[in-house]
Coordinates of C-alpha atoms in Angstrom, one line a residue:
Chain Y
M101 CA 37.4 10.8 -8.4
V102 CA 35.5 7.7 -9.2
S103 CA 37.1 4.4 -9.6
D104 CA 34.2 3.1 -11.6
G105 CA 35.6 0.7 -14.1
V106 CA 38.9 0.2 -12.4
K107 CA 40.1 -3.1 -13.6
A108 CA 41.2 -5.1 -10.7
A109 CA 44.6 -6.8 -10.9
S110 CA 44.9 -10.5 -10.8
L111 CA 45.8 -12.2 -7.6
P112 CA 49.1 -13.9 -8.4
H113 CA 50.1 -14.0 -4.8
I114 CA 47.0 -15.8 -3.7
V115 CA 47.2 -18.4 -6.3
K116 CA 50.9 -19.0 -6.1
E117 CA 51.1 -19.1 -2.4
A118 CA 48.1 -21.3 -2.0
R119 CA 49.6 -23.8 -4.4
R120 CA 52.9 -23.8 -2.5
D121 CA 50.9 -24.5 0.7
G122 CA 49.5 -27.6 -0.8
G123 CA 46.5 -26.0 -2.3
A124 CA 44.6 -26.0 1.0
P125 CA 42.3 -23.1 0.0
T126 CA 40.5 -24.0 -3.1
A127 CA 41.0 -20.5 -4.4
S128 CA 43.8 -22.0 -6.4
T129 CA 41.8 -25.0 -7.6
N130 CA 38.8 -23.3 -9.0
G131 CA 40.2 -19.8 -9.4
S132 CA 36.8 -18.2 -8.6
F133 CA 38.1 -16.6 -5.4
D134 CA 40.3 -14.4 -7.6
S135 CA 37.5 -13.3 -9.7
F136 CA 35.2 -12.8 -6.7
V137 CA 37.8 -10.5 -5.1
Q138 CA 38.3 -8.7 -8.4
E139 CA 34.6 -8.3 -8.8
H140 CA 33.7 -7.1 -5.4
S141 CA 36.7 -5.5 -3.7
T142 CA 36.4 -2.0 -5.2
R143 CA 32.8 -1.6 -4.4
L144 CA 33.2 -3.1 -1.0
V145 CA 36.0 -0.7 0.0
Q146 CA 34.1 2.2 -1.5
S147 CA 30.9 1.3 0.3
L148 CA 32.6 0.8 3.6
S149 CA 34.4 4.2 3.1
L150 CA 31.2 6.0 2.7
I151 CA 29.5 4.1 5.5
S152 CA 32.3 4.5 8.1
Q153 CA 33.5 7.8 6.7
D154 CA 37.0 6.4 7.2
P155 CA 38.6 5.0 4.0
E156 CA 41.6 3.4 5.8
L157 CA 39.4 1.6 8.3
A158 CA 37.3 0.5 5.3
W159 CA 40.3 -0.9 3.6
D160 CA 41.3 -3.0 6.7
A161 CA 37.8 -4.2 7.3
A162 CA 37.4 -5.3 3.7
Q163 CA 40.7 -7.1 3.8
D164 CA 39.6 -9.0 6.9
A165 CA 36.3 -9.9 5.4
F166 CA 37.9 -11.3 2.2
L167 CA 40.4 -13.2 4.3
K168 CA 37.6 -14.8 6.3
L169 CA 36.0 -15.8 3.0
Y170 CA 39.2 -17.2 1.7
L171 CA 39.6 -19.4 4.7
R172 CA 36.2 -20.9 4.1
W173 CA 36.2 -20.8 0.4
D174 CA 35.9 -24.6 0.1
T175 CA 32.5 -24.3 1.7
V176 CA 31.4 -21.2 0.0
G177 CA 28.7 -23.3 -1.7
D178 CA 27.0 -23.4 1.7
L179 CA 26.4 -19.7 1.5
R180 CA 23.4 -18.9 -0.6
D181 CA 24.4 -15.3 -0.8
P182 CA 28.2 -14.9 -0.4
V183 CA 28.0 -11.2 -1.3
A184 CA 25.6 -10.5 1.5
W185 CA 27.8 -12.5 3.8
L186 CA 30.9 -10.6 2.7
Y187 CA 29.3 -7.2 3.3
R188 CA 27.9 -8.2 6.7
V189 CA 31.2 -9.6 7.9
A190 CA 33.0 -6.4 6.6
L191 CA 30.5 -4.1 8.4
N192 CA 30.9 -6.1 11.6
R193 CA 34.6 -5.8 11.3
C194 CA 34.3 -2.0 10.8
S195 CA 32.4 -1.9 14.1
D196 CA 35.1 -4.1 15.7
Y197 CA 37.8 -1.7 14.6
R198 CA 35.8 1.3 15.7
R199 CA 35.2 -0.2 19.1
I200 CA 38.6 -1.6 19.8
I201 CA 41.5 -0.5 17.6
A202 CA 40.3 3.0 16.9
R203 CA 40.3 3.5 20.7
A204 CA 43.8 2.2 21.1
T205 CA 45.7 5.1 19.5
R206 CA 49.1 3.7 19.6
L207 CA 48.1 0.4 18.1
T208 CA 46.4 2.1 15.2
E209 CA 49.6 4.0 14.6
R210 CA 51.5 0.8 14.6
L211 CA 49.1 -0.7 12.1
E212 CA 49.4 2.4 9.9
S213 CA 53.1 2.3 10.0
T214 CA 53.1 -1.1 8.4
N215 CA 51.0 0.1 5.5
I216 CA 52.7 -0.2 2.2
G217 CA 51.3 3.0 0.8
M218 CA 48.2 4.9 0.4
W219 CA 45.7 2.9 -1.5
V220 CA 42.5 4.8 -0.8
E221 CA 42.2 8.5 -1.1
P222 CA 42.3 9.5 2.6
Q223 CA 39.8 12.3 2.2
L224 CA 36.3 11.9 1.2
A225 CA 34.6 14.4 -1.0
H226 CA 33.2 17.5 0.7
T227 CA 30.3 18.3 -1.5
E228 CA 26.9 19.1 -0.1
L229 CA 25.8 15.6 -1.1
A230 CA 28.8 14.0 0.7
L231 CA 28.1 16.0 3.8
T232 CA 24.4 15.0 3.8
L233 CA 25.3 11.3 3.3
G234 CA 27.8 11.5 6.1
A235 CA 25.3 13.1 8.4
L236 CA 22.6 10.5 7.8
P237 CA 21.8 8.2 10.6
R238 CA 24.1 5.2 10.3
R239 CA 21.4 2.7 9.2
Q240 CA 20.1 5.0 6.5
R241 CA 23.6 5.6 5.3
I242 CA 24.3 1.8 5.2
A243 CA 21.0 1.2 3.3
A244 CA 21.6 3.9 0.8
T245 CA 25.2 3.1 0.2
L246 CA 24.7 -0.6 -0.3
Y247 CA 21.7 0.0 -2.5
Y248 CA 23.1 2.8 -4.7
L249 CA 26.8 2.2 -4.7
A250 CA 27.1 -1.6 -4.1
D251 CA 24.2 -2.4 -6.3
L252 CA 22.6 -4.7 -3.8
S253 CA 18.9 -5.4 -3.9
T254 CA 16.6 -4.5 -1.1
E255 CA 16.5 -8.1 0.0
E256 CA 20.2 -8.4 0.0
V257 CA 20.6 -5.2 2.0
A258 CA 18.1 -6.6 4.5
R259 CA 20.2 -9.7 4.8
V260 CA 23.3 -7.7 5.4
M261 CA 21.7 -5.5 8.0
G262 CA 19.8 -8.3 9.7
V263 CA 16.4 -6.5 9.3
S264 CA 13.3 -7.0 7.2
P265 CA 13.1 -5.7 3.6
G266 CA 10.3 -3.4 4.8
T267 CA 12.7 -1.8 7.3
V268 CA 15.3 -1.3 4.5
D269 CA 12.6 0.3 2.4
R270 CA 11.9 2.8 5.2
H271 CA 15.5 3.6 5.6
L272 CA 16.0 4.0 1.9
Y273 CA 12.9 6.3 1.7
R274 CA 14.2 8.6 4.4
A275 CA 17.8 8.6 3.0
R276 CA 16.5 9.2 -0.5
E277 CA 14.4 12.2 0.6
A278 CA 17.4 13.8 2.4
L279 CA 19.9 13.1 -0.5
R280 CA 17.5 14.3 -3.2
S281 CA 16.8 17.5 -1.4
S282 CA 20.5 18.1 -0.9
M283 CA 21.1 17.6 -4.6
E284 CA 18.2 19.8 -5.6
G285 CA 19.5 22.5 -3.2
E286 CA 22.9 22.2 -4.9
S287 CA 21.5 22.7 -8.4
Chain G
M89 CA 11.4 25.3 -9.5
N90 CA 14.0 22.6 -9.6
R91 CA 13.5 19.4 -11.5
P92 CA 13.1 16.4 -9.2
V93 CA 16.3 14.3 -9.0
S94 CA 15.8 10.9 -10.5
D95 CA 16.9 7.6 -8.9
L96 CA 19.5 7.1 -11.6
E97 CA 20.9 10.6 -11.1
L98 CA 21.1 9.9 -7.4
K99 CA 22.9 6.7 -8.0
D100 CA 25.5 8.4 -10.3
A101 CA 26.0 11.2 -7.8
I102 CA 26.7 8.7 -4.9
R103 CA 29.1 6.8 -7.1
E104 CA 30.9 10.1 -7.8
L105 CA 31.5 10.4 -4.0
A106 CA 33.2 7.1 -3.7
P107 CA 36.9 7.3 -3.1
R108 CA 39.3 5.9 -5.7
V109 CA 40.6 2.5 -4.7
E110 CA 43.8 0.9 -6.0
T111 CA 42.4 -2.5 -6.4
S112 CA 45.7 -4.0 -7.6
T113 CA 47.3 -3.0 -4.3
F114 CA 44.3 -4.4 -2.4
C115 CA 44.7 -7.7 -4.2
E116 CA 48.4 -7.8 -3.6
E117 CA 48.0 -7.2 0.1
L118 CA 45.2 -9.7 0.4
G119 CA 47.4 -12.3 -1.5
E120 CA 50.2 -11.8 1.0
R121 CA 47.9 -12.2 4.0
C122 CA 46.3 -15.3 2.5
A123 CA 49.7 -16.8 1.9
K124 CA 50.6 -16.3 5.6
K125 CA 47.9 -18.7 6.5
K126 CA 49.3 -22.1 7.1
P127 CA 47.4 -25.1 5.9
G128 CA 46.9 -26.2 9.5
R129 CA 45.0 -23.0 10.1
H130 CA 42.6 -23.6 7.3
R131 CA 39.3 -24.9 8.1
G132 CA 39.3 -28.0 6.1
R133 CA 36.5 -30.4 5.7
R134 CA 37.7 -32.6 8.7
F135 CA 37.9 -29.5 10.9
R136 CA 34.5 -28.6 9.7
L137 CA 33.0 -32.0 10.5
V138 CA 34.5 -31.9 14.0
A139 CA 33.2 -28.4 14.6
I140 CA 29.8 -29.4 13.4
G141 CA 29.8 -32.4 15.7
A142 CA 30.8 -30.2 18.6
V143 CA 28.0 -27.7 17.8
V144 CA 25.5 -30.5 17.5
V145 CA 26.5 -31.8 20.9
V146 CA 26.3 -28.4 22.4
M147 CA 22.9 -27.8 20.8
L148 CA 21.5 -31.1 22.0
T149 CA 22.7 -30.3 25.5
G150 CA 21.2 -26.9 25.2
A151 CA 18.0 -28.2 23.9
S152 CA 17.8 -30.8 26.6
L153 CA 18.4 -28.1 29.2
G154 CA 15.9 -25.9 27.5
L155 CA 13.4 -28.7 27.6
I156 CA 14.0 -29.4 31.3
I157 CA 13.7 -25.7 32.0
G158 CA 10.6 -25.5 29.9
L159 CA 9.0 -28.5 31.6
G160 CA 9.9 -27.1 34.9
Y161 CA 8.3 -23.8 33.9
L162 CA 5.1 -25.5 32.8
R163 CA 4.9 -27.5 36.0
G164 CA 5.4 -24.5 38.0
P165 CA 2.7 -22.0 39.1
Q166 CA 1.4 -19.8 36.3
S167 CA -0.1 -16.5 36.3
V168 CA -3.5 -15.0 35.9
I169 CA -3.7 -11.2 35.6
V170 CA -7.1 -9.7 35.4
L171 CA -7.7 -6.0 34.7
S172 CA -11.1 -4.8 35.5
D173 CA -12.8 -1.9 37.0
D174 CA -13.1 -3.7 40.3
V175 CA -10.4 -3.6 42.8
M176 CA -8.8 -7.0 43.0
S177 CA -7.3 -8.8 45.9
P178 CA -3.7 -9.1 45.1
G179 CA -2.1 -12.4 44.3
T180 CA 1.5 -13.3 44.8
V181 CA 4.2 -12.6 42.4
S182 CA 7.6 -14.3 42.0
Q183 CA 10.3 -12.9 39.9
G184 CA 11.0 -14.7 36.7
P185 CA 14.4 -16.2 36.3
S186 CA 15.2 -14.3 33.1
G187 CA 13.6 -10.9 33.7
P188 CA 15.7 -7.8 33.6
Y189 CA 15.9 -7.8 37.4
G190 CA 17.6 -10.6 39.2
S191 CA 19.6 -11.5 36.0
P192 CA 22.9 -10.4 34.6
A193 CA 20.8 -7.9 32.6
N194 CA 19.5 -6.2 35.7
T195 CA 20.9 -2.8 34.5
L196 CA 18.7 -2.8 31.4
S197 CA 16.0 -0.2 31.1
G198 CA 13.5 1.1 28.6
T199 CA 13.3 -0.6 25.3
K200 CA 16.4 -2.5 26.0
A201 CA 14.8 -4.2 28.9
E202 CA 11.7 -4.9 26.8
L203 CA 13.9 -6.4 24.1
W204 CA 15.7 -8.6 26.7
T205 CA 12.3 -9.8 28.0
E206 CA 11.2 -10.5 24.5
I207 CA 14.4 -12.6 23.8
Q208 CA 13.8 -14.6 26.9
R209 CA 10.2 -15.1 26.0
I210 CA 11.2 -16.4 22.6
R211 CA 13.8 -18.7 24.1
Q212 CA 11.3 -20.0 26.7
G213 CA 8.6 -20.3 24.1
V214 CA 10.7 -22.2 21.6
A215 CA 12.1 -24.5 24.3
S216 CA 8.7 -25.3 25.5
G217 CA 7.3 -25.8 22.0
E218 CA 4.8 -23.0 22.3
L219 CA 6.5 -20.9 19.7
V220 CA 8.2 -21.7 16.4
F221 CA 10.4 -19.5 14.4
D222 CA 8.6 -17.9 11.5
W223 CA 11.8 -17.8 9.6
P224 CA 11.6 -17.6 5.9
S225 CA 13.4 -20.4 4.2
S226 CA 15.2 -17.9 2.0
E227 CA 16.6 -16.3 5.1
A228 CA 17.5 -19.6 6.7
A229 CA 19.3 -20.8 3.6
S230 CA 20.9 -17.5 2.8
G231 CA 24.1 -18.3 4.8
V232 CA 24.4 -14.8 6.1
L233 CA 25.3 -14.6 9.8
T234 CA 21.7 -14.4 10.8
S235 CA 20.9 -17.8 9.3
D236 CA 20.4 -19.3 12.7
P237 CA 17.8 -17.3 14.7
M238 CA 19.2 -18.6 18.0
L239 CA 22.6 -17.2 17.0
M240 CA 20.9 -13.9 16.2
L241 CA 19.4 -14.0 19.7
D242 CA 22.8 -14.7 21.2
S243 CA 24.3 -11.8 19.3
L244 CA 21.5 -9.4 20.3
E245 CA 21.9 -10.4 23.9
Q246 CA 25.6 -9.6 23.8
E247 CA 24.9 -6.3 22.2
L248 CA 22.3 -5.4 24.8
L249 CA 24.7 -6.3 27.6
G250 CA 27.4 -4.0 26.3
P251 CA 28.3 -0.8 28.3
D252 CA 26.6 2.4 27.6
V253 CA 29.7 4.5 28.1
T254 CA 33.4 3.5 28.0
A255 CA 36.0 5.8 29.3
Y256 CA 39.6 5.0 28.1
L257 CA 42.1 6.0 30.7
R258 CA 45.6 7.5 30.3
D259 CA 48.3 5.1 31.5
S260 CA 49.3 7.7 34.1
A261 CA 45.9 7.3 35.7
D262 CA 46.9 3.8 37.0
E263 CA 43.8 2.3 38.5
A264 CA 42.0 5.7 38.7
L265 CA 40.5 5.0 42.0
A266 CA 39.3 8.6 42.5
L267 CA 37.6 8.6 39.2
R268 CA 36.0 5.3 39.8
T269 CA 34.6 6.5 43.1
K270 CA 33.3 9.7 41.5
V271 CA 31.7 7.8 38.6
W272 CA 30.1 5.3 40.9
A273 CA 28.5 8.2 42.8
T274 CA 27.1 9.8 39.7
P275 CA 23.3 9.6 39.5
G276 CA 22.1 7.1 37.1
V277 CA 25.1 4.8 37.1
A278 CA 23.9 1.3 37.6
R279 CA 27.0 -0.7 37.0
L280 CA 30.7 0.1 36.7
E281 CA 33.5 -2.2 35.6
F282 CA 37.2 -1.4 35.5
V283 CA 39.1 -3.2 32.7
N284 CA 42.9 -3.1 33.2
K285 CA 45.4 -3.1 30.4
E286 CA 46.0 -6.9 30.5
E287 CA 42.3 -7.7 30.4
A288 CA 41.9 -5.2 27.4
L289 CA 44.7 -7.0 25.5
A290 CA 43.2 -10.4 26.3
R291 CA 39.9 -9.2 24.9
L292 CA 41.5 -7.8 21.8
K293 CA 43.3 -11.1 21.1
N294 CA 40.1 -13.0 21.6
S295 CA 38.4 -10.6 19.2
F296 CA 41.0 -11.2 16.5
S297 CA 41.5 -14.9 17.1
D298 CA 40.6 -15.5 13.5
N299 CA 43.3 -13.2 12.3
P300 CA 46.0 -13.3 14.9
E301 CA 48.7 -12.0 12.5
I302 CA 47.2 -8.6 13.0
L303 CA 48.6 -8.6 16.5
E304 CA 51.9 -10.2 15.7
G305 CA 55.0 -8.2 16.6
L306 CA 53.2 -6.4 19.4
D307 CA 56.0 -5.9 21.9
D308 CA 54.2 -4.1 24.6
N309 CA 50.6 -3.6 25.5
P310 CA 49.4 -0.4 23.8
L311 CA 45.8 -0.7 25.0
P312 CA 44.5 1.6 27.7
A313 CA 42.7 0.6 30.8
S314 CA 39.1 1.6 30.8
L315 CA 36.0 2.1 32.8
E316 CA 32.8 0.5 31.4
I317 CA 29.7 2.1 32.6
W318 CA 26.1 1.0 32.4
L319 CA 23.3 3.5 33.1
S320 CA 19.9 3.1 34.4
D321 CA 18.7 5.2 31.5
Y322 CA 20.8 4.5 28.5
T323 CA 19.5 7.5 26.6
Q324 CA 21.6 9.6 28.9
A325 CA 24.9 8.2 27.8
A326 CA 25.9 11.3 25.8
F327 CA 25.6 13.5 28.9
L328 CA 27.9 11.3 31.0
A329 CA 30.3 11.0 28.2
D330 CA 30.6 14.8 28.0
E331 CA 31.3 15.0 31.7
L332 CA 34.0 12.3 31.5
R333 CA 35.8 14.0 28.6
G334 CA 36.7 16.8 30.9
R335 CA 38.5 14.5 33.4
P336 CA 42.4 14.5 33.3
E337 CA 42.5 10.7 33.8
V338 CA 40.4 10.2 30.7
E339 CA 42.0 9.9 27.3
E340 CA 38.9 9.2 25.2
V341 CA 35.3 8.4 25.8
A342 CA 33.0 6.2 23.7
A343 CA 29.3 6.4 24.2
S344 CA 26.9 3.9 22.7
M345 CA 25.3 5.5 19.6
R346 CA 22.4 3.1 19.7
D347 CA 19.3 5.3 20.1
D348 CA 15.9 4.2 21.2
A349 CA 14.8 3.9 17.6
Y350 CA 17.5 1.3 17.0
W351 CA 16.2 -0.9 19.8
I352 CA 12.6 -0.4 18.9
E353 CA 13.4 -1.6 15.4
R354 CA 15.1 -4.7 16.7
L355 CA 12.1 -5.3 19.0
D356 CA 9.7 -5.1 16.1
Y357 CA 11.8 -7.5 14.1
L358 CA 11.9 -10.0 17.0
R359 CA 8.2 -9.8 17.4
S360 CA 7.7 -10.8 13.8
L361 CA 10.2 -13.7 14.2
T362 CA 8.0 -16.3 15.9
R363 CA 4.4 -17.5 15.8
P364 CA 2.5 -19.8 18.1
S365 CA 3.1 -23.5 17.4
D366 CA 0.3 -25.1 15.5
S367 CA 0.4 -28.2 17.7
T368 CA 0.1 -26.4 21.0
N369 CA -2.5 -24.2 22.4
T370 CA -1.4 -23.8 25.9
G371 CA -0.1 -20.3 25.7
A372 CA -1.5 -17.3 27.4
T373 CA -4.8 -16.3 26.0
R374 CA -6.1 -12.9 25.9
D375 CA -9.7 -11.9 25.8
S376 CA -10.6 -8.3 25.3
A377 CA -13.9 -6.6 25.2
E378 CA -14.0 -2.9 24.6
T379 CA -17.1 -0.9 25.4
G380 CA -16.9 2.8 24.6
S381 CA -13.9 4.3 26.2
E382 CA -13.6 1.7 28.9
T383 CA -11.6 -1.4 28.4
T384 CA -11.9 -4.5 30.5
T385 CA -9.2 -7.0 29.6
T386 CA -8.2 -10.3 31.0
Y387 CA -4.5 -11.0 30.4
G388 CA -3.0 -14.4 30.6
A389 CA -4.3 -17.8 31.5
A390 CA -3.0 -20.7 33.5
L391 CA -0.8 -22.7 31.4
T392 CA -1.8 -25.9 33.1
G393 CA -5.1 -27.1 34.4
D394 CA -3.8 -27.0 38.0
D395 CA -4.7 -24.1 40.2
P396 CA -1.6 -22.2 41.1
P397 CA -0.5 -22.4 44.8
P398 CA -1.8 -19.3 46.7
S399 CA 1.7 -18.1 47.6
S400 CA 3.1 -18.0 44.1
T401 CA 2.0 -16.4 40.9
T402 CA 4.1 -15.3 38.0
T403 CA 2.9 -12.4 36.1
I404 CA 3.2 -12.6 32.4
M405 CA 4.0 -9.2 30.9
G406 CA 5.5 -7.9 27.7
D407 CA 3.1 -8.1 24.9
V408 CA 0.2 -8.8 27.1
G409 CA 0.5 -5.7 29.3
P410 CA -2.4 -3.4 29.6
R411 CA -2.9 -0.7 26.9
L412 CA -4.4 2.5 28.1
T413 CA -5.6 5.5 26.2
W414 CA -4.6 8.9 27.6
G415 CA -6.7 9.7 30.6
E416 CA -7.7 6.0 31.1
M417 CA -7.2 4.1 34.3
A418 CA -6.5 0.4 34.9
I419 CA -5.9 -1.9 37.8
L420 CA -2.9 -4.1 37.7
D421 CA -2.1 -6.5 40.6
G422 CA -3.8 -4.3 43.1
R423 CA -2.4 -1.1 41.7
T424 CA -4.5 1.5 40.0
I425 CA -2.7 3.2 37.2
K426 CA -3.9 6.3 35.7
V427 CA -2.4 8.1 32.7
E428 CA -3.1 11.7 32.2
Q429 CA -3.2 13.7 29.0
P430 CA 0.3 14.6 27.9
V431 CA 1.6 18.1 28.0
E432 CA 4.0 19.2 25.3
A433 CA 7.3 20.9 26.1
P434 CA 8.2 22.2 22.7
D435 CA 11.2 24.3 23.9
E436 CA 12.9 21.3 25.4
T437 CA 15.8 20.0 23.5
G438 CA 16.8 16.4 23.1
A439 CA 14.0 15.2 20.8
P440 CA 14.9 13.9 17.4
S441 CA 14.1 16.0 14.4
G442 CA 10.4 16.2 13.8
F443 CA 9.5 15.2 17.4
T444 CA 8.6 17.2 20.4
V445 CA 9.2 16.4 24.0
A446 CA 6.0 15.8 26.0
Y447 CA 5.3 14.8 29.6
S448 CA 2.5 12.8 31.0
M449 CA 1.7 12.2 34.6
V450 CA 1.1 8.6 35.6
T451 CA -0.4 8.0 39.0
I452 CA 0.1 4.6 40.6
T453 CA -2.0 3.9 43.6
N454 CA -1.8 0.8 45.8
T455 CA -5.4 -0.2 46.0
G456 CA -4.6 -3.6 47.4
S457 CA -4.3 -4.5 51.1
E458 CA -0.6 -5.2 51.2
P459 CA 2.4 -3.0 50.7
L460 CA 3.8 -2.9 47.2
I461 CA 7.3 -2.2 46.0
C462 CA 7.8 -0.6 42.6
V463 CA 11.4 -1.0 41.5
A464 CA 11.1 0.8 38.2
A465 CA 8.5 1.7 35.7
E466 CA 8.9 1.9 32.0
F467 CA 6.5 3.1 29.4
S468 CA 6.6 2.9 25.7
L469 CA 4.5 4.5 23.1
E470 CA 3.1 2.3 20.3
G471 CA 4.9 2.9 17.1
N472 CA 6.9 5.9 18.0
S473 CA 9.3 6.2 20.8
S474 CA 9.7 5.4 24.5
G475 CA 10.4 7.1 27.7
S476 CA 11.3 6.2 31.3
T477 CA 9.7 7.4 34.4
G478 CA 10.6 9.5 37.3
H479 CA 8.5 10.3 40.3
A480 CA 8.4 13.4 42.3
G481 CA 10.7 12.9 45.2
P482 CA 14.3 13.2 46.3
K483 CA 15.5 10.8 43.7
K484 CA 18.2 10.9 41.1
M485 CA 17.9 13.8 38.7
M486 CA 19.0 13.2 35.2
A487 CA 18.5 15.5 32.3
G488 CA 15.4 17.1 33.5
H489 CA 13.5 14.2 34.8
V490 CA 13.8 11.9 37.8
V491 CA 14.5 8.3 37.5
L492 CA 12.2 6.2 39.6
D493 CA 14.5 4.1 41.7
R494 CA 12.5 2.2 44.3
V495 CA 9.4 3.2 46.1
T496 CA 7.3 1.3 48.6
L497 CA 3.5 2.0 48.5
Q498 CA 1.5 1.2 51.5
P499 CA -2.1 0.4 51.0
G500 CA -3.9 3.5 49.8
E501 CA -0.7 5.4 49.0
S502 CA 0.1 6.8 45.6
V503 CA 3.1 7.9 43.6
T504 CA 3.0 10.2 40.6
A505 CA 5.6 9.6 37.9
A506 CA 6.4 12.1 35.1
V507 CA 6.8 10.2 31.9
R508 CA 8.9 11.9 29.3
F509 CA 8.1 11.0 25.7
C510 CA 9.2 12.2 22.3
V511 CA 6.1 12.6 20.2
K512 CA 5.6 13.5 16.6
Q513 CA 4.0 16.8 16.0
G514 CA 0.4 16.5 14.8
D515 CA 0.5 12.8 15.3
H516 CA 0.1 12.1 18.9
P517 CA 0.0 8.4 19.8
V518 CA -3.2 7.5 21.5
K519 CA -2.1 4.5 23.4
V520 CA 0.5 3.9 26.0
R521 CA 1.6 0.5 27.1
L522 CA 2.5 0.0 30.7
G523 CA 4.5 -2.9 31.5
T524 CA 7.3 -5.0 32.1
Q525 CA 8.9 -3.9 35.3
F526 CA 5.7 -3.6 37.2
S527 CA 5.4 -7.4 37.1
T528 CA 8.8 -7.9 38.8
S529 CA 8.4 -5.1 41.2
V530 CA 6.3 -6.8 43.8
T531 CA 8.2 -8.8 46.4
L532 CA 7.1 -12.2 47.3
A533 CA 7.3 -11.4 51.0
S534 CA 4.8 -8.7 50.7
W535 CA 2.1 -11.2 49.8
Q536 CA 2.6 -13.7 52.5

């Protein structure tokens, strides 16, 4: 059920519409926003899905994060680490959704009703490992997911989480112990 | 015996868990959303320059204000706390402007209160030039949201001030006056705020001001009214949440999932964030001489050469609070504080995995000549976890221990508080730090 290697589609809408608008966002002028989205969208949605345990919420949060990045794409050079920025904004947006929209049941329903279709498998796997990952304390789950799935370095994970690399190492150590023991139990 | 799982295998296994994502659909939707953004909404370079200009003005104003406050602080009376084996004559204590009591954060307790104090200490220290941020250049230049340490402090403050429990109400509950009265009467509730539907919608719009199209087409207000509740002991949020879930007026309850470990981690991070300024050496000094099991420590020093006026002394707490080994005794501002050996309660639930609940009795005696008022007392263990106190008396009972609310000690009187800790088996911490709220608990009037 992995989407590893899924080739992202191009972003014809973004480029076309941006040009029609007068090319305000430079996504159209340097084209790299397209490739940035293609390169990171899958992993971002997957990571947020595992972290939030809610693929649909992950989808919305990832959309918002990319949109924010799009609006400031002309100054993306100011960001030393746009990937860390993206993940942090997306994680914050996940929290926003959890705190506000997820509590407003009817609004959530309204948002869902505007969905075009199902783009993320609504159910996460129910293997022993998945259950262990889902039961990890949130910070351990974030650290492990970003490190193993999103391929971020310890330093990048630290920047996303706003903690020191040493703290990330501690979270990773604990998460790794739990996940390994779950896998060993399965085998 | 099973073969150990390698890191690579673990990585592959986690990737197997990831759901399949239709990236082309994702891109299409993103493209449509981007196209809806009008050029005027885009933050062009001119907008950016104006915004930066505005931020600079605000920062300069803030810095000036901070400087004025800092100078005012330095000119004001400063503290001297001496801990010794001799009973001291008490000084006078005034409440700091930014402490957990007497500020908007007056409902904070435990590690959250400690964190709040630390944030204010950093703000004050940076404004007065005593502290500088020890902020790695790579962090500062990284561009992640924490690139400005002051913004991070703002964000942390907001997080600290959030409610511990939020109960979302059914529309039929209207203003839920009966429930509000009942919640307010619940032991441990320190603050209660009713947020009506209109206010909830205004907050939502504010939260999504960057992406207002999300809320476009919203004909009526779908958000529920809510009760936001702050507790005197935030670790009890889950208990109150469970109670509220049974109420007919309540549709859903959200309890803060921030455990103590989360706040302790933030506190550790903050403490590594600053260092004393190289150019100043006016901060509190600390001389400590340990002889055997007894410790005599002098905490703090006058920040200016002027003698403080006899009626006003500010106690500096936080990091410079006394540290006592189990069974040790110290004197703080005319109070004798004794910490007894902890007693484990292994059958008690509520401790994280690998930890055991333990209680230690702490006796506070007023050995001064004036009455003392203890508003609250918080204790934290070095490196592990923290607990809050209760004292034996007809006070508010919450989850097996009593929260110390307010107690006046006449000269010679004592109060015994039961401190609940979570300790790691076989790894008992040997030090306990007594601190923050003791400093703010003495009323100025008592010392006249």
